XYZ file of C-alpha atoms in Angstrom:
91
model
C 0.000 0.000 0.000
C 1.360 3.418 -1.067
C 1.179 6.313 0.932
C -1.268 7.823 -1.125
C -4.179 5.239 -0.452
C -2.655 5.035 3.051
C -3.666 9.104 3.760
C -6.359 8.478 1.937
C -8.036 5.748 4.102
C -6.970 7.645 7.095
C -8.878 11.304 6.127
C -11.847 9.236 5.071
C -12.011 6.912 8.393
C -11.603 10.166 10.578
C -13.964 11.992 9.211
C -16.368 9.077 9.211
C -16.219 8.282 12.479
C -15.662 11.768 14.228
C -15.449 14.972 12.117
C -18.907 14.001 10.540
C -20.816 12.842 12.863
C -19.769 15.700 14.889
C -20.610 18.490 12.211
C -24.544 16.528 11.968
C -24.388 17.199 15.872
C -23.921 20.564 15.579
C -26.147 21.456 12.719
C -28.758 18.945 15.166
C -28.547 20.723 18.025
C -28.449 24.685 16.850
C -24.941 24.856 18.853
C -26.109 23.563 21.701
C -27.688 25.520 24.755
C -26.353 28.986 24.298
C -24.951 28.330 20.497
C -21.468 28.669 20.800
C -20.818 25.026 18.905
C -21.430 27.066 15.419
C -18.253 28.739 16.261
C -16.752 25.339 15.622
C -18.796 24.540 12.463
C -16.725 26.517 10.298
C -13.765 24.012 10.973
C -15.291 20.748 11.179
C -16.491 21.738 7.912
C -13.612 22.297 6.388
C -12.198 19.798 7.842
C -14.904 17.549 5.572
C -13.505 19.143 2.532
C -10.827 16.860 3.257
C -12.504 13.785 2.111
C -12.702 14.882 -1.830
C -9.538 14.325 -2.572
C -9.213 11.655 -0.414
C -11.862 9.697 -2.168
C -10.021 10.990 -5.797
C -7.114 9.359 -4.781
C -8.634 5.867 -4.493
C -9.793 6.076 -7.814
C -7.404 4.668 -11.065
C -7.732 7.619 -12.661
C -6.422 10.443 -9.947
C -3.775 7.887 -8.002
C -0.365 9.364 -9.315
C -1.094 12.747 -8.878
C 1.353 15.025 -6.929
C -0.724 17.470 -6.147
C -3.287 15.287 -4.057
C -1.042 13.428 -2.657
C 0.222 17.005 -0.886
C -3.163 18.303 -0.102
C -3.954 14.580 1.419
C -0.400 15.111 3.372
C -1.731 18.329 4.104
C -4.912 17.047 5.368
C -3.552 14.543 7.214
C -1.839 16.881 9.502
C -4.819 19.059 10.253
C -7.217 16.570 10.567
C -4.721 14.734 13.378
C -4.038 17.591 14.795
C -7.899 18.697 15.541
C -8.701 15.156 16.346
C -6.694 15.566 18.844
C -7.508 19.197 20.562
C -10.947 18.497 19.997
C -10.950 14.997 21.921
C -8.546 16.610 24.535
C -10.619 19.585 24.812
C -14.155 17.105 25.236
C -12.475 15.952 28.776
């Protein structure tokens, strides 16, 4: 496995199992009591953005580009590094 469908897999699974799930929370719930989780909306969206060319680089056709491969880097990074304030931050 090449590090391209390896970053790939990764963005997808954490978005799919936190990022996501977390964004439909927020949008759910108007924020919560007082609203202040729709400060954090912006970035968990973005954050989603993520998956598109994470899902083009599992495909035949997209695979050898350079340029996706950096943004998945890229991605990788952020999304790792939000997983963890936002889990550290939940305690």
């Amino acid at each position: 496995m090449n590090i391209n469908k390896f970053t790939g897999i990764l963005i997808i699974g954490m978005n799919a199992f936190y990022f996501i799930p977390e964004t439909v929370k927020i949008i759910l719930t108007g924020g919560g009591p007082f609203g202040f989780g729709l400060l954090i909306l912006p970035f968990t969206l973005f954050l989603n953005l993520f998956t598109i060319p994470s899902i083009l680089i599992l495909t035949n056709k997209y695979k050898n580009r350079k340029i996706l491969t950096w943004i998945n880097l890229l991605g990788l990074f952020i999304c790792a590094f939000c997983l963890g304030y936002f889990i550290r931050s939940a305690e």
